Coordinates of C-alpha atoms in Angstrom, one line a residue:
X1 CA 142.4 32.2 49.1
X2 CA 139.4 30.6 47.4
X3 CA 137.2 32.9 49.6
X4 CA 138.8 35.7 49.0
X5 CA 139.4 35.9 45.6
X6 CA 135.7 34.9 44.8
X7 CA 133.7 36.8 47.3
X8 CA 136.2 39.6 47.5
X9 CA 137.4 39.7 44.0
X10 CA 135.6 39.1 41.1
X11 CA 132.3 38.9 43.2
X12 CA 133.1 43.0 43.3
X13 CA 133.7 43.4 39.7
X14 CA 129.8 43.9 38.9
X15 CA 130.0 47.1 40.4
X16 CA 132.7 48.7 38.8
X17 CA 130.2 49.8 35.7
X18 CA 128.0 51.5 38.4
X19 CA 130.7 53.2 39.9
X20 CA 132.5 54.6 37.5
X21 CA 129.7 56.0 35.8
X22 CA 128.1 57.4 39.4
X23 CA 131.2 59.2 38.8
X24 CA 131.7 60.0 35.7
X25 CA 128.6 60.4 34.5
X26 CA 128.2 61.9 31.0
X27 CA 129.3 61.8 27.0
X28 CA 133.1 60.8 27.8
X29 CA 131.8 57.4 30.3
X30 CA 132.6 55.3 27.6
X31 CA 136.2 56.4 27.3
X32 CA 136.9 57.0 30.8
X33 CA 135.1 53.2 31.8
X34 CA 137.0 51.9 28.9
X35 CA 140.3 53.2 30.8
X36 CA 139.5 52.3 33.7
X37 CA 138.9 48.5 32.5
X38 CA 142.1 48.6 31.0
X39 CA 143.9 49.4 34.2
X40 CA 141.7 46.9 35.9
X41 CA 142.9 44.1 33.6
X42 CA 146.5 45.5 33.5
X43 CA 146.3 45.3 37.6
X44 CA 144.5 41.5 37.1
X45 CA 147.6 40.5 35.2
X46 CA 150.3 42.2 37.1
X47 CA 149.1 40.6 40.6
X48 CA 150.3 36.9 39.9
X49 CA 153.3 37.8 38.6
X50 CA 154.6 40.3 41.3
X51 CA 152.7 37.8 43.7
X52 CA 155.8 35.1 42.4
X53 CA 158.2 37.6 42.2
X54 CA 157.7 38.4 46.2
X55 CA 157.2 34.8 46.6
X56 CA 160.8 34.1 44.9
X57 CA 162.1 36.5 47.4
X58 CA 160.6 36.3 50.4
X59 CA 159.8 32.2 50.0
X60 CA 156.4 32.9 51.5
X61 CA 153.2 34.8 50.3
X62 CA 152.1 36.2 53.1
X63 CA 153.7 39.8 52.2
X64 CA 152.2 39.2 49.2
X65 CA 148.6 38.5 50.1
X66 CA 149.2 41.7 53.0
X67 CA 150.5 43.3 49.7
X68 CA 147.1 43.1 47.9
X69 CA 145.4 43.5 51.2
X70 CA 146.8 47.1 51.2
X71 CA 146.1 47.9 47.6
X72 CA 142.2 46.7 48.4
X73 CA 142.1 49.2 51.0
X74 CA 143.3 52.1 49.1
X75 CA 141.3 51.6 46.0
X76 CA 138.1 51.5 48.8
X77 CA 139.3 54.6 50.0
X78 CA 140.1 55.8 46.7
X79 CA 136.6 55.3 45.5
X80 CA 134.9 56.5 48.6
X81 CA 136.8 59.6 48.3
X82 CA 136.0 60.1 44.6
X83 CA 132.3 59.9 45.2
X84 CA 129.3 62.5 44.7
X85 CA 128.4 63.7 48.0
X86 CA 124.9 65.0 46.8
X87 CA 122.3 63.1 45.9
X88 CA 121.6 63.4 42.3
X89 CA 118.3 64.2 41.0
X90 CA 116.9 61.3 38.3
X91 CA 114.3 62.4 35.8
X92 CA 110.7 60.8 36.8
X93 CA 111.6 60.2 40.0
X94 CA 111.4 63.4 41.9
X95 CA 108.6 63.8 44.3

């Protein structure tokens, strides 16, 4: 758990700033980052507590852990989905 939660979790948080504005780009970022962080931290809380909850039922956390497992994927896929598929150009660096 220790690996996964610290190379897998919050050692992926950095890029959530990057990718939500490779996205998003443009005046509303702030907002939209801003929303997204909320949901981040609303998912961050929500974990442990529906982690004990299938814990209470199930008296293991294996479905749990496969649980999150699943969520991980689909918020990769998510994100791989939502991104630009052209390259976009950057001022002073177009040869």
């Amino acid at each position: 758990m220790v690996v996964a939660q610290g190379m897998l979790g919050y050692a992926l948080t950095s890029v959530m700033g990057p990718i939500v504005a490779q996205i998003f780009e443009g005046p509303h970022y702030g907002s939209i980052f801003g929303a997204v962080t909320i949901a981040l931290t609303g998912g961050g809380a929500a974990g442990p507590w529906a982690a004990g909850v299938i814990h209470d039922i199930t008296g293991s956390y294996r479905c749990a852990f496969a649980t999150a497992t699943v969520c991980c994927l689909i918020s990769a896929l998510a994100i791989w989905r939502a991104a630009p598929r052209k390259v976009r150009l950057v001022p002073g660096r177009v040869r």
